[in-house]
Short mmCIF file of C-alpha atoms and ligand atoms in Angstrom, two decimals:
data_model
loop_
_atom_site.label_atom_id
_atom_site.label_comp_id
_atom_site.label_asym_id
_atom_site.label_seq_id
_atom_site.Cartn_x
_atom_site.Cartn_y
_atom_site.Cartn_z
CA MET A 111 -10.65 5.89 -0.06
CA ILE A 112 -9.73 9.06 -2.59
CA ILE A 113 -9.21 8.87 -5.81
CA GLY A 114 -12.48 9.52 -7.37
CA ASN A 115 -14.10 11.64 -3.60
CA ASN A 116 -14.72 14.26 -6.18
CA VAL A 117 -16.26 13.10 -10.31
CA LEU A 118 -15.99 15.59 -12.88
CA GLU A 119 -18.19 14.40 -15.70
CA PHE A 120 -17.56 16.52 -19.30
CA ASP A 121 -18.88 15.16 -22.80
CA GLU A 122 -16.57 16.78 -24.28
CA VAL A 123 -12.03 18.39 -23.55
CA GLU A 124 -9.38 18.99 -25.57
CA SER A 125 -8.10 16.56 -23.26
CA THR A 126 -8.86 15.16 -19.81
CA ASN A 127 -4.94 16.02 -19.50
CA LEU A 128 -5.55 19.16 -19.78
CA THR A 129 -8.48 20.14 -18.28
CA ALA A 130 -6.58 18.38 -14.66
CA ASN A 131 -4.11 20.72 -15.26
CA GLU A 132 -6.70 23.60 -15.60
CA LEU A 133 -8.83 22.80 -12.66
CA ILE A 134 -5.44 22.63 -10.32
CA GLY A 135 -5.07 26.04 -11.34
CA SER A 136 -8.66 27.38 -10.37
CA LYS A 137 -8.49 25.36 -7.55
CA THR A 138 -11.10 23.18 -8.56
CA ALA A 139 -8.91 19.55 -8.59
CA HIS A 140 -7.61 18.20 -5.65
CA ASP A 141 -6.59 15.18 -4.13
CA GLY A 142 -8.37 12.70 -5.51
CA THR A 143 -10.12 14.31 -7.47
CA VAL A 144 -10.97 12.08 -11.40
CA ILE A 145 -11.92 14.22 -13.97
CA LEU A 146 -14.10 11.93 -17.31
CA SER A 147 -14.83 12.34 -20.34
CA ALA A 148 -16.63 11.00 -23.44
CA TYR A 149 -14.86 12.44 -25.68
CA GLN A 150 -10.96 14.06 -26.20
CA LYS A 151 -10.61 16.34 -28.64
CA HIS A 152 -6.85 16.13 -28.87
CA GLY A 153 -6.81 12.71 -26.79
CA LYS A 154 -2.25 12.85 -26.02
CA GLY A 155 -0.98 9.59 -25.98
CA GLN A 156 3.29 9.23 -24.95
CA GLU A 157 5.47 10.50 -27.04
CA GLY A 158 3.16 12.86 -28.87
CA ASN A 159 0.89 10.58 -29.95
CA TYR A 160 -2.40 11.17 -30.94
CA TRP A 161 -4.86 8.72 -28.43
CA GLU A 162 -7.40 7.54 -30.56
CA SER A 163 -11.14 7.05 -28.81
CA GLU A 164 -15.09 7.70 -30.90
CA ALA A 165 -17.28 9.06 -28.55
CA GLY A 166 -18.92 7.48 -25.60
CA GLN A 167 -17.65 4.28 -26.68
CA ASN A 168 -14.60 4.12 -23.71
CA LEU A 169 -13.34 4.74 -20.08
CA LEU A 170 -10.59 8.99 -21.10
CA MET A 171 -10.46 10.36 -17.90
CA SER A 172 -7.60 11.37 -15.56
CA VAL A 173 -6.70 11.50 -11.86
CA VAL A 174 -5.09 14.07 -10.26
CA LEU A 175 -3.65 12.74 -6.82
CA CYS A 176 -1.06 14.94 -4.34
CA PRO A 177 1.43 12.52 -3.30
CA THR A 178 3.45 14.48 -0.80
CA PHE A 179 4.74 12.04 0.89
CA LEU A 180 7.29 10.42 -2.00
CA LYS A 181 10.25 12.22 -2.62
CA PRO A 182 10.11 13.33 -6.75
CA GLU A 183 13.79 11.15 -7.49
CA LYS A 184 11.00 8.23 -6.39
CA GLN A 185 8.00 9.25 -8.93
CA SER A 186 8.68 6.20 -10.74
CA ILE A 187 6.75 3.97 -8.96
CA LEU A 188 3.57 6.16 -8.75
CA ASN A 189 3.51 4.66 -12.54
CA LYS A 190 3.75 0.57 -11.44
CA ILE A 191 0.84 0.80 -9.14
CA ILE A 192 -1.04 2.76 -11.29
CA SER A 193 0.30 -0.37 -14.50
CA LEU A 194 -0.94 -1.97 -11.82
CA ALA A 195 -4.41 -0.91 -11.41
CA VAL A 196 -4.64 -0.71 -14.48
CA ALA A 197 -3.82 -4.17 -14.99
CA ALA A 198 -5.18 -5.43 -12.47
CA PHE A 199 -8.67 -4.08 -13.44
CA VAL A 200 -8.55 -5.44 -16.69
CA LYS A 201 -7.50 -9.15 -15.48
CA LYS A 202 -10.80 -9.04 -13.38
CA ILE A 203 -12.84 -7.96 -16.58
CA LEU A 204 -11.34 -10.45 -18.77
CA PRO A 205 -10.60 -13.40 -16.12
CA SER A 206 -8.89 -15.31 -18.82
CA GLU A 207 -6.85 -13.15 -20.60
CA ASN A 208 -3.17 -13.23 -20.49
CA VAL A 209 -2.86 -9.66 -19.71
CA LYS A 210 0.81 -7.48 -18.88
CA ILE A 211 2.33 -4.69 -18.64
CA LYS A 212 4.21 -3.64 -21.42
CA TRP A 213 6.96 -1.38 -20.11
CA PRO A 214 6.82 1.95 -18.98
CA ASN A 215 3.28 1.39 -18.26
CA ASP A 216 1.44 0.59 -21.91
CA ILE A 217 -1.26 -2.39 -20.95
CA TYR A 218 -0.77 -5.29 -23.36
CA VAL A 219 -3.48 -8.50 -23.43
CA ASP A 220 -1.24 -11.01 -25.47
CA ASP A 221 0.59 -8.37 -28.09
CA LYS A 222 -2.68 -5.66 -28.24
CA LYS A 223 -2.73 -2.52 -26.19
CA ILE A 224 -6.42 -2.33 -24.15
CA ALA A 225 -5.20 0.01 -22.29
CA GLY A 226 -2.58 4.06 -22.19
CA ILE A 227 -1.73 6.15 -18.47
CA LEU A 228 0.31 9.38 -18.88
CA ILE A 229 1.59 10.77 -15.64
CA ASN A 230 2.25 14.56 -15.73
CA ASN A 231 3.88 15.19 -12.24
CA ILE A 232 3.95 18.64 -11.07
CA ILE A 233 6.95 19.31 -9.23
CA LYS A 234 8.22 21.83 -6.25
CA GLY A 235 11.23 21.49 -4.54
CA ASN A 236 11.19 18.25 -3.44
CA THR A 237 8.11 17.94 -3.34
CA ILE A 238 5.48 16.21 -5.99
CA GLU A 239 2.65 18.84 -5.14
CA TYR A 240 0.18 17.43 -8.00
CA SER A 241 -0.13 13.74 -10.15
CA ILE A 242 -1.86 14.10 -12.95
CA ILE A 243 -2.32 10.58 -14.31
CA GLY A 244 -4.05 10.02 -17.89
CA ILE A 245 -5.72 6.58 -18.17
CA GLY A 246 -6.81 5.59 -21.54
CA VAL A 247 -9.50 2.16 -21.57
CA ASN A 248 -10.64 0.54 -25.18
CA ILE A 249 -13.56 -0.33 -24.43
CA ASN A 250 -16.81 -0.69 -25.68
CA GLN A 251 -14.56 0.74 -29.53
CA LYS A 252 -14.66 -2.46 -32.76
CA LEU A 253 -12.40 -0.21 -35.67
CA PHE A 254 -9.63 1.89 -34.60
CA LEU A 255 -8.89 4.37 -37.27
CA SER A 256 -5.61 5.74 -36.38
CA ASP A 257 -2.19 4.25 -37.29
CA ALA A 258 -2.19 3.02 -33.50
CA PRO A 259 0.82 -0.87 -34.23
CA ASN A 260 -1.89 -3.04 -31.78
CA PRO A 261 -4.88 -1.63 -30.61
CA ILE A 262 -7.54 -4.03 -29.23
CA SER A 263 -10.88 -3.33 -27.03
CA ILE A 264 -12.73 -5.13 -24.68
CA ALA A 265 -14.94 -5.67 -26.12
CA GLN A 266 -13.36 -7.20 -28.54
CA LEU A 267 -11.78 -10.20 -26.80
CA SER A 268 -15.26 -10.77 -24.37
CA ASN A 269 -18.43 -10.12 -27.64
CA LYS A 270 -20.26 -8.38 -25.39
CA ASN A 271 -20.28 -4.17 -24.67
CA HIS A 272 -20.08 -2.94 -21.42
CA ASP A 273 -21.35 -0.14 -19.27
CA ILE A 274 -18.77 3.01 -19.17
CA LYS A 275 -20.38 3.64 -15.58
CA GLN A 276 -19.57 0.29 -14.17
CA VAL A 277 -16.16 -0.21 -15.10
CA PHE A 278 -15.44 3.14 -13.78
CA LEU A 279 -16.64 2.72 -10.65
CA ILE A 280 -14.43 -1.45 -10.76
CA LEU A 281 -11.36 0.94 -11.87
CA ILE A 282 -11.67 3.36 -9.25
CA ASP A 283 -11.75 0.58 -6.86
CA THR A 284 -8.27 -1.11 -8.41
CA LEU A 285 -6.95 1.87 -8.69
CA ASN A 286 -7.95 3.41 -3.88
CA HIS A 287 -6.23 -0.12 -3.73
CA TRP A 288 -3.32 -0.46 -5.09
CA TYR A 289 -2.79 3.47 -4.88
CA GLU A 290 -2.79 2.52 -0.44
CA LEU A 291 -0.41 -0.20 -0.89
CA LEU A 292 1.64 2.55 -2.59
CA ARG A 293 0.68 4.90 1.16
CA ASN A 294 1.31 1.47 3.73
CA GLY A 295 5.31 1.94 2.18
CA LEU A 296 5.13 -2.08 0.80
CA ILE A 297 7.00 -0.85 -2.44
CA ALA A 298 9.04 -4.19 -2.69
CA SER A 299 5.68 -5.65 -2.70
CA ILE A 300 4.89 -3.66 -5.65
CA ASP A 301 8.14 -3.91 -7.13
CA LYS A 302 8.17 -7.60 -7.37
CA LYS A 303 4.25 -6.87 -8.78
CA TYR A 304 5.35 -4.51 -10.89
CA ILE A 305 8.65 -7.40 -12.63
CA ALA A 306 6.18 -10.08 -12.39
CA SER A 307 4.12 -8.57 -15.02
CA LEU A 308 6.01 -7.42 -17.35
CA TYR A 309 4.88 -8.39 -21.45
CA ARG A 310 8.14 -9.86 -22.48
CA TYR A 311 10.25 -10.05 -19.59
CA GLY A 312 12.93 -12.84 -19.39
CA ILE A 313 12.44 -13.83 -23.53
CA TYR A 314 14.37 -13.48 -25.36
CA HIS A 315 12.81 -11.47 -28.05
CA PRO A 316 13.70 -8.45 -30.76
CA TYR A 317 14.22 -5.11 -30.46
CA LYS A 318 15.96 -1.77 -31.98
CA ILE A 319 18.10 0.24 -29.18
CA ILE A 320 19.96 2.90 -30.38
CA ASP A 321 18.74 1.75 -34.33
CA LYS A 322 20.65 -1.75 -33.85
CA LYS A 323 19.16 -4.48 -34.00
CA VAL A 324 18.90 -6.77 -30.98
CA TYR A 325 18.25 -10.10 -29.30
CA ALA A 326 17.79 -9.54 -25.71
CA LYS A 327 15.82 -10.73 -22.59
CA ILE A 328 13.89 -7.83 -20.44
CA THR A 329 15.72 -8.35 -17.11
CA GLY A 330 14.71 -5.58 -14.67
CA VAL A 331 13.50 -2.09 -14.55
CA SER A 332 16.06 0.59 -12.65
CA GLU A 333 16.30 2.47 -9.81
CA TYR A 334 14.86 5.73 -12.38
CA GLY A 335 12.39 3.09 -14.08
CA HIS A 336 15.14 2.21 -17.02
CA LEU A 337 14.91 -0.61 -19.10
CA MET A 338 17.29 -3.74 -17.93
CA LEU A 339 18.09 -5.82 -20.57
CA GLU A 340 20.49 -8.65 -21.62
CA GLY A 341 21.36 -9.52 -25.24
CA ASP A 342 21.67 -12.62 -26.30
CA ASP A 343 25.90 -12.06 -26.92
CA THR A 344 25.31 -10.90 -23.06
CA ARG A 345 26.07 -7.16 -23.14
CA HIS A 346 23.52 -5.04 -20.73
CA TYR A 347 21.60 -1.87 -21.00
CA GLU A 348 19.29 0.49 -19.52
CA CYS A 349 17.42 2.31 -21.63
CA ASP A 350 14.88 5.73 -21.72
CA LEU A 351 11.54 5.87 -23.52
CA LYS A 352 13.56 7.15 -26.72
CA GLU A 353 16.55 4.74 -26.46
CA ILE A 354 14.07 1.03 -26.77
CA GLU A 355 11.77 0.09 -29.79
CA PHE A 356 9.92 -3.59 -29.28
CA LEU A 357 9.80 -5.37 -32.12
CA ILE A 358 7.89 -7.64 -33.99
C1 LIG B 1 -0.14 6.41 -24.35
O1 LIG B 1 0.50 7.47 -25.32
O2 LIG B 1 -0.38 5.33 -24.31
C2 LIG B 1 -1.13 7.08 -23.76
C3 LIG B 1 -2.47 7.23 -23.66
C4 LIG B 1 -3.01 8.19 -22.60
C5 LIG B 1 -4.41 8.14 -23.17
C6 LIG B 1 -5.18 8.61 -21.93
S1 LIG B 1 -6.73 9.39 -22.33
C7 LIG B 1 -6.83 10.12 -20.93
C8 LIG B 1 -5.59 11.30 -20.41
N1 LIG B 1 -6.01 12.58 -21.64
C9 LIG B 1 -5.32 12.42 -22.43
O3 LIG B 1 -4.99 12.75 -23.00
N2 LIG B 1 -4.01 11.20 -22.78
C10 LIG B 1 -4.38 10.25 -20.81
#
């Protein structure tokens, strides 16, 4: 077991990803170290957004990995296994819910977001020296104040509170399982499972792609991690995160 061989706990930090970065700098964090905090003063979301989390109510953590076996051009596979692990974790707690991965790494239950992932890779030459994997899962929070469009928590769906330490251990276990598959080189089955877990896969939905509204279906994810879609006019699209917006 690599992930969680060293767990550093804090009551409050700016952001667990920033703490992880500092601790890497001071050689206090190494392969498998997990930074866990009850609260973040400036939790970071994707694309410069803020990650809202009420003190002590949710899982806020960063995992430090040294995936030196993975070439930088293959780094999107890390995103896939972490997304699959967090989705599998939510499914373990909420077995009857429809849990999906909204590309690239939002974890959804139906049309609501229950968890987010923010990965910062530190690349030196041709090696991923460190990967800082930030994970936020909404566990017991009932009221969300920020303008994030559609948050939901495990407690809202299960009508009960969950013990944060207990669910943390389940998440660690699930992350280790998926990281093990990657280290064993099971890339094809990871890719297959990721595609099978994608929110809106293969069904026509509205999107905004570079300022144009289109109806399209997701057909896959490219080698470089871009989302591939086919429009209802049979046009093909390949988008990075900034180029596409999922519309309701
Ligand atoms: C997203 O926008 O969906 C990504 C959210 C990632 C939030 C987690 S909470 C723990 C870690 N520390 C941060 O500052 N962000 C990530």
